[in-house]
Amino acid sequence: MKVKLQDGTEKHYRTVWMKESNVYMIDQRLLPHRFRILRCKTHLDTVEAIKNMAIRGAGAIGAAAGYAMCQAALEARDISNGQSRITESRDWFGHIIIAEKTIKKARPTAQNLFYAVDRVYKAMCGDQDLKRITEQAVKEAEAIADEDAASCKRIGELGNDLIRDGMRILTHCNAGWLAFVDYGSALSPIYAAKEAGKNVFVYADETRPRLQGANLTAWELLNEGIEHRVIPDNVAGALMKQGKIDMVIVGSDRIAANGDVANKIGTYTKAVLAKENSIPFYVAAPTSTIDPACKSGDLIPIEERNEDEVRWIAGVTKSGRRMEVRVTPEGSHALNIAFDVTPAELVAGIITETGIYKAEDIIHALE
Ligand code: MRU
């Protein structure tokens, strides 16, 4: 999507891309206060960026992981030429195998990461020529990134049909273009509705502890000129009861075969509240988020992150200086579960690029 730069110009950016052996990404840890591009020179740099959430969001993580596999293939070429900067493995194939495992360990919940790594790995198999293997890897990783952007655009077109003029929509976390390669999932129908001339108003849950709603969704909505309010995570119930929310759209990190949906912690609470107040609760996700091997939501691996993400909060001072402050007593420990699972029966529909499905029928989206 377009980003307004400090010099007043506008430029189209994807969240992540690859040039030669480098992976570039918008550093999402610094938004909304600073727009910076991070360069990852090796597959391990890219893995670190996924882990520390310089890049985050299912589709963006997936594309970055695909590119990390290409970096591993390029590094393997150096190993086979005897010019290795990598010491982990003595042979090029061993290097790729270790890299594949390392990339898969970066974050456990987003299915798109495993989808991308498996696809690039498969594209590399069945050939012994390292030059060709590397070319195949790059071709596949670029295809994954392009498909992610195209799927999200289509999700916007299909989801737009669900949005009526004047609707007030609640979203949780950030499932906008920053969470994908472009366009986004939950925010894509909102962008399409705006483009179609509809008035839409968005309530963006701030989304503790990492504040993806306050930092990223608000930044996107502001850039796109969409009227919105950031709300503390515990406000939505009151607004629903007062009749101020017409619809909920959230993203997903992994969808089980039975239609249970993993998404950012706090999503389940909103789904229960939506049901209680008869408000449609939609999930938007590309089919690359569906895990057909995972029978139900109970089996989705849920990431637990460092407790300091809850204990400390980052922002800027009035003079614009970035600062981190602790919000808990020093001796208190915290629990930082990053995702929860919303059962299929609470979901009004799942918007994918192949159509809008009842959650329990989601497996048909892959046909
Ligand atoms: O921890 P994150 O920021 O990588 O979590 C992902 C999310 O932003 C949300 O869960 C999102 O709604 C789904 S990913 C498009």
Coordinates of C-alpha atoms and ligand atoms in Angstrom, one line a residue:
M1 CA 0.0 0.0 0.0
K2 CA 1.1 3.6 -0.3
V3 CA 3.1 5.2 2.5
K4 CA 3.4 8.9 3.0
L5 CA 7.1 9.6 3.6
Q6 CA 8.5 12.4 5.7
D7 CA 9.4 14.5 2.7
G8 CA 5.7 14.5 1.8
T9 CA 6.0 12.1 -1.1
E10 CA 4.0 8.8 -1.4
K11 CA 5.6 5.5 -2.3
H12 CA 4.1 2.0 -2.7
Y13 CA 5.6 -0.5 -0.3
R14 CA 5.2 -4.2 0.3
T15 CA 6.0 -5.3 3.9
V16 CA 8.8 -7.6 2.8
W17 CA 10.8 -8.2 -0.4
M18 CA 14.0 -9.7 -1.6
K19 CA 16.8 -8.2 -3.7
E20 CA 19.9 -10.2 -4.5
S21 CA 20.7 -12.0 -1.3
N22 CA 19.1 -9.5 1.0
V23 CA 15.6 -9.5 2.5
Y24 CA 14.2 -6.1 3.2
M25 CA 11.2 -5.4 5.4
I26 CA 9.3 -2.5 7.1
D27 CA 10.5 -2.6 10.7
Q28 CA 7.2 -2.9 12.5
R29 CA 8.7 -2.5 15.9
L30 CA 9.2 1.2 15.2
L31 CA 5.8 2.1 13.8
P32 CA 3.9 4.4 14.1
H33 CA 6.7 6.7 15.3
R34 CA 9.3 5.9 12.7
F35 CA 9.3 4.3 9.2
R36 CA 12.5 2.3 8.6
I37 CA 13.5 -0.4 6.3
L38 CA 15.4 -3.3 7.9
R39 CA 17.9 -5.2 5.8
C40 CA 18.5 -8.9 6.6
K41 CA 21.7 -10.2 5.0
T42 CA 21.4 -13.9 6.0
H43 CA 18.7 -16.4 6.7
L44 CA 19.6 -16.1 10.3
D45 CA 19.0 -12.3 10.3
T46 CA 15.6 -12.9 8.7
V47 CA 14.8 -15.6 11.4
E48 CA 15.7 -13.1 14.1
A49 CA 13.5 -10.5 12.5
I50 CA 10.6 -12.9 12.6
K51 CA 11.3 -13.8 16.2
N52 CA 11.7 -10.3 17.5
M53 CA 8.6 -9.2 15.5
A54 CA 10.4 -6.6 13.2
I55 CA 8.1 -8.5 10.8
R56 CA 4.9 -10.0 12.1
G57 CA 1.4 -11.1 11.0
A58 CA 0.7 -14.4 9.3
G59 CA 1.2 -13.6 5.6
A60 CA 4.2 -11.3 6.2
I61 CA 5.9 -14.0 8.3
G62 CA 5.2 -16.6 5.6
A63 CA 6.7 -14.5 2.8
A64 CA 9.7 -13.6 5.0
A65 CA 10.2 -17.3 5.8
G66 CA 10.0 -18.2 2.1
Y67 CA 12.7 -15.6 1.4
A68 CA 14.8 -16.9 4.3
M69 CA 14.8 -20.3 2.6
C70 CA 16.2 -18.6 -0.6
Q71 CA 18.9 -17.0 1.5
A72 CA 19.8 -20.4 2.8
A73 CA 20.1 -21.7 -0.7
L74 CA 22.3 -18.8 -1.7
E75 CA 24.5 -19.4 1.3
A76 CA 24.7 -23.1 0.3
R77 CA 26.1 -21.9 -3.0
D78 CA 28.9 -20.1 -1.1
I79 CA 29.6 -23.3 0.9
S80 CA 29.9 -25.4 -2.3
N81 CA 32.3 -22.8 -3.8
G82 CA 34.4 -23.0 -0.7
Q83 CA 33.6 -19.4 0.2
S84 CA 31.3 -20.0 3.1
R85 CA 30.7 -17.4 5.8
I86 CA 28.5 -20.0 7.5
T87 CA 30.0 -22.5 9.9
E88 CA 26.9 -24.4 11.0
S89 CA 27.3 -27.2 8.4
R90 CA 30.1 -28.5 6.3
D91 CA 28.0 -29.4 3.3
W92 CA 25.5 -27.3 1.3
F93 CA 22.6 -29.8 1.6
G94 CA 23.1 -30.0 5.4
H95 CA 23.0 -26.2 5.5
I96 CA 19.6 -26.1 3.8
I97 CA 18.2 -28.8 6.1
I98 CA 19.4 -27.0 9.2
A99 CA 18.1 -23.7 7.9
E100 CA 14.7 -25.2 7.2
K101 CA 14.4 -26.4 10.8
T102 CA 15.7 -23.1 12.2
I103 CA 13.2 -21.1 10.2
K104 CA 10.3 -23.4 11.3
K105 CA 11.3 -22.8 14.9
A106 CA 11.0 -19.0 14.6
R107 CA 7.4 -18.7 15.6
P108 CA 5.0 -21.6 16.2
T109 CA 1.4 -20.4 15.5
A110 CA 1.1 -18.8 12.0
Q111 CA 0.4 -21.6 9.5
N112 CA 1.7 -19.4 6.7
L113 CA 5.3 -19.8 7.9
F114 CA 5.1 -23.6 7.6
Y115 CA 3.2 -23.3 4.3
A116 CA 5.9 -21.1 2.8
V117 CA 8.9 -23.1 4.1
D118 CA 7.4 -26.4 2.9
R119 CA 6.6 -24.9 -0.6
V120 CA 10.1 -23.5 -1.1
Y121 CA 11.7 -26.7 0.2
K122 CA 9.6 -28.8 -2.2
A123 CA 10.5 -26.5 -5.1
M124 CA 14.2 -27.1 -4.3
C125 CA 13.9 -30.9 -4.2
G126 CA 14.5 -33.2 -7.2
D127 CA 17.5 -31.4 -8.6
Q128 CA 21.2 -31.6 -7.8
D129 CA 22.3 -28.5 -9.6
L130 CA 22.7 -25.8 -6.9
K131 CA 22.3 -22.9 -9.3
R132 CA 19.0 -24.3 -10.6
I133 CA 17.9 -25.2 -7.0
T134 CA 18.5 -21.6 -5.9
E135 CA 16.6 -20.2 -9.0
Q136 CA 13.7 -22.5 -8.2
A137 CA 13.7 -21.4 -4.5
V138 CA 13.6 -17.7 -5.5
K139 CA 10.9 -18.3 -8.1
E140 CA 8.7 -20.1 -5.5
A141 CA 9.3 -17.5 -2.7
E142 CA 8.3 -14.7 -5.1
A143 CA 5.2 -16.7 -6.2
I144 CA 4.2 -17.1 -2.5
A145 CA 4.6 -13.3 -1.9
D146 CA 2.7 -12.4 -5.1
E147 CA -0.1 -14.9 -4.3
D148 CA -0.4 -13.5 -0.7
A149 CA -0.9 -10.0 -2.1
A150 CA -3.4 -11.2 -4.8
S151 CA -5.4 -13.3 -2.3
C152 CA -5.6 -10.4 0.1
K153 CA -6.9 -8.1 -2.7
R154 CA -9.5 -10.6 -3.6
I155 CA -10.5 -11.0 0.1
G156 CA -11.1 -7.3 0.1
E157 CA -13.4 -7.5 -3.0
L158 CA -15.4 -10.4 -1.6
G159 CA -15.6 -9.0 1.9
N160 CA -16.7 -5.6 0.7
D161 CA -20.1 -7.2 -0.2
L162 CA -20.7 -7.8 3.5
I163 CA -20.2 -4.1 4.4
R164 CA -23.1 -1.7 4.2
D165 CA -22.7 2.1 4.0
G166 CA -22.3 3.6 7.5
M167 CA -21.2 0.4 9.2
R168 CA -19.2 0.6 12.4
I169 CA -16.7 -2.3 12.4
L170 CA -14.6 -3.7 15.3
T171 CA -11.2 -5.3 14.5
H172 CA -8.6 -6.8 16.8
C173 CA -4.9 -6.7 16.5
N174 CA -3.5 -5.9 13.1
A175 CA -4.6 -7.9 10.1
G176 CA -4.0 -5.1 7.7
W177 CA -1.4 -4.9 4.9
L178 CA 1.4 -4.8 7.4
A179 CA 0.4 -8.3 8.5
F180 CA 0.7 -9.6 4.9
V181 CA 2.6 -8.7 1.8
D182 CA 0.0 -6.2 0.8
Y183 CA -3.7 -5.2 1.3
G184 CA -4.3 -7.3 4.4
S185 CA -7.0 -9.7 5.4
A186 CA -9.5 -8.1 8.0
L187 CA -8.7 -4.6 6.8
S188 CA -8.8 -5.4 3.1
P189 CA -12.7 -5.4 2.9
I190 CA -12.7 -2.1 4.7
Y191 CA -10.2 -0.6 2.2
A192 CA -12.4 -1.9 -0.7
A193 CA -15.5 -0.5 0.9
K194 CA -13.9 2.9 1.2
E195 CA -12.8 2.8 -2.4
A196 CA -16.3 1.9 -3.4
G197 CA -17.5 5.1 -1.7
K198 CA -19.0 3.6 1.4
N199 CA -18.6 5.3 4.8
V200 CA -17.0 3.0 7.3
F201 CA -16.0 3.6 10.8
V202 CA -13.5 1.3 12.6
Y203 CA -13.0 0.6 16.3
A204 CA -9.4 -0.7 16.6
D205 CA -8.7 -2.7 19.8
E206 CA -5.3 -1.5 21.1
T207 CA -4.3 -5.2 21.6
R208 CA -2.1 -5.6 24.6
P209 CA 0.6 -6.5 25.2
R210 CA 2.3 -5.7 21.8
L211 CA -0.2 -3.0 20.9
Q212 CA -0.5 -4.0 17.2
G213 CA -4.0 -2.3 17.1
A214 CA -2.8 1.0 18.6
N215 CA 0.5 1.1 16.7
L216 CA -0.2 -0.6 13.4
T217 CA -3.9 -0.8 12.6
A218 CA -4.3 2.9 13.6
W219 CA -1.3 3.9 11.5
E220 CA -2.8 2.0 8.5
L221 CA -6.2 3.5 8.9
L222 CA -4.8 7.0 9.3
N223 CA -2.8 6.6 6.1
E224 CA -5.9 5.4 4.3
G225 CA -8.1 8.2 5.6
I226 CA -10.5 5.9 7.4
E227 CA -12.3 7.2 10.4
H228 CA -11.4 5.3 13.5
R229 CA -11.0 5.2 17.2
V230 CA -8.4 3.2 19.1
I231 CA -10.1 1.6 22.1
P232 CA -8.7 -0.2 25.1
D233 CA -9.2 -3.9 24.9
N234 CA -11.9 -4.0 27.5
V235 CA -14.2 -1.5 25.8
A236 CA -15.8 -3.5 23.0
G237 CA -18.4 -5.2 25.2
A238 CA -19.9 -1.9 26.4
L239 CA -20.0 -0.6 22.8
M240 CA -21.7 -3.8 21.5
K241 CA -24.3 -3.5 24.3
Q242 CA -25.0 0.1 23.3
G243 CA -25.6 -0.9 19.7
K244 CA -22.5 0.9 18.5
I245 CA -20.8 -2.0 16.7
D246 CA -22.4 -3.5 13.6
M247 CA -19.9 -6.1 12.6
V248 CA -16.6 -7.7 13.8
I249 CA -13.8 -8.6 11.3
V250 CA -10.6 -10.2 12.5
G251 CA -7.7 -12.0 10.9
S252 CA -6.3 -15.4 11.7
D253 CA -2.9 -17.1 12.2
R254 CA -4.1 -20.6 11.7
I255 CA -7.5 -22.2 10.9
A256 CA -8.1 -25.8 11.8
A257 CA -9.8 -28.2 9.5
N258 CA -13.0 -28.0 11.6
G259 CA -13.1 -24.2 11.3
D260 CA -11.8 -23.3 14.7
V261 CA -9.7 -20.1 14.4
A262 CA -6.5 -19.1 16.1
N263 CA -5.9 -15.4 16.3
K264 CA -4.3 -12.8 18.6
I265 CA -5.1 -13.2 22.3
G266 CA -8.4 -11.5 23.1
T267 CA -10.1 -12.5 19.9
Y268 CA -12.1 -15.3 21.6
T269 CA -13.5 -12.8 24.1
K270 CA -14.7 -10.6 21.3
A271 CA -16.4 -13.5 19.5
V272 CA -18.3 -14.5 22.7
L273 CA -19.4 -10.9 23.2
A274 CA -20.4 -10.6 19.5
K275 CA -22.5 -13.8 19.9
E276 CA -24.1 -12.4 23.1
N277 CA -25.1 -9.2 21.3
S278 CA -26.1 -10.8 18.0
I279 CA -23.3 -9.1 16.0
P280 CA -21.8 -11.0 13.0
F281 CA -18.3 -12.1 13.7
Y282 CA -16.2 -12.6 10.5
V283 CA -12.7 -13.9 10.0
A284 CA -10.7 -13.0 6.9
A285 CA -7.7 -15.1 5.9
P286 CA -6.1 -16.4 2.8
T287 CA -6.3 -20.2 2.2
S288 CA -2.6 -20.4 3.1
T289 CA -3.7 -19.9 6.7
I290 CA -5.7 -23.1 6.7
D291 CA -4.0 -26.1 8.2
P292 CA -5.8 -29.2 6.8
A293 CA -3.7 -31.5 8.9
C294 CA -4.9 -29.9 12.2
K295 CA -8.2 -31.4 13.0
S296 CA -9.4 -29.0 15.6
G297 CA -8.4 -25.8 17.4
D298 CA -7.2 -27.6 20.5
L299 CA -4.3 -28.9 18.4
I300 CA -3.1 -25.5 17.2
P301 CA 0.3 -24.7 18.8
I302 CA -0.1 -21.5 20.8
E303 CA 3.0 -19.3 21.3
E304 CA 3.9 -18.1 24.7
R305 CA 6.2 -15.1 24.6
N306 CA 8.5 -13.4 27.1
E307 CA 6.8 -12.0 30.2
D308 CA 8.6 -8.7 29.8
E309 CA 6.3 -7.9 26.8
V310 CA 3.5 -7.6 29.4
R311 CA 5.6 -6.0 32.2
W312 CA 7.1 -3.3 30.0
I313 CA 5.5 -0.9 27.5
A314 CA 7.2 1.1 24.7
G315 CA 6.2 4.5 23.3
V316 CA 7.5 8.0 22.6
T317 CA 7.7 10.9 25.0
K318 CA 6.1 14.2 24.2
S319 CA 9.4 15.3 22.7
G320 CA 9.3 12.2 20.5
R321 CA 12.0 10.2 22.2
R322 CA 11.4 6.4 22.2
M323 CA 11.2 5.0 25.7
E324 CA 10.3 1.8 27.5
V325 CA 8.7 1.9 30.9
R326 CA 7.7 -0.9 33.3
V327 CA 4.0 -1.0 34.3
T328 CA 4.1 -3.8 36.9
P329 CA 5.9 -4.0 40.3
E330 CA 9.4 -5.3 39.7
G331 CA 8.7 -8.5 41.6
S332 CA 5.5 -9.4 39.7
H333 CA 5.7 -12.1 37.0
A334 CA 3.4 -12.0 34.0
L335 CA 1.8 -14.5 31.6
N336 CA 2.1 -13.7 27.9
I337 CA 0.0 -16.1 25.8
A338 CA 0.1 -14.7 22.3
F339 CA -3.0 -16.3 20.7
D340 CA -6.3 -17.9 21.5
V341 CA -8.7 -20.1 19.6
T342 CA -12.3 -19.1 18.7
P343 CA -14.6 -22.1 18.1
A344 CA -16.1 -22.4 14.7
E345 CA -19.7 -22.0 16.0
L346 CA -18.9 -18.4 17.0
V347 CA -17.8 -17.5 13.5
A348 CA -20.4 -16.1 11.0
G349 CA -18.2 -16.7 8.1
I350 CA -14.6 -17.0 6.9
I351 CA -13.6 -14.7 4.0
T352 CA -10.9 -16.3 1.8
E353 CA -9.8 -15.5 -1.7
T354 CA -11.9 -18.4 -3.0
G355 CA -15.1 -17.4 -1.4
I356 CA -16.9 -16.8 1.9
Y357 CA -17.4 -20.1 3.8
K358 CA -19.2 -21.2 6.9
A359 CA -16.4 -21.9 9.4
E360 CA -17.3 -25.7 9.5
D361 CA -17.0 -25.9 5.7
I362 CA -13.6 -24.1 5.5
I363 CA -11.9 -27.2 4.2
H364 CA -13.8 -26.7 0.9
A365 CA -11.9 -23.5 0.4
L366 CA -8.9 -25.6 -0.5
E367 CA -10.6 -27.6 -3.2
Ligands
MRU1 O1 1.9 -11.7 17.0 P1 1.5 -11.2 15.6 O2 1.5 -9.7 15.5 O3 2.4 -11.8 14.5 O4 0.1 -11.8 15.4 C1 -0.5 -11.9 14.3 C2 -1.6 -10.9 14.3 O5 -1.4 -9.7 14.0 C3 -3.0 -11.3 14.5 O6 -3.2 -12.4 15.2 C4 -3.8 -11.1 13.2 O7 -5.1 -10.9 13.6 C5 -3.7 -12.3 12.3 S1 -2.3 -12.3 11.3 C6 -2.9 -11.7 9.9

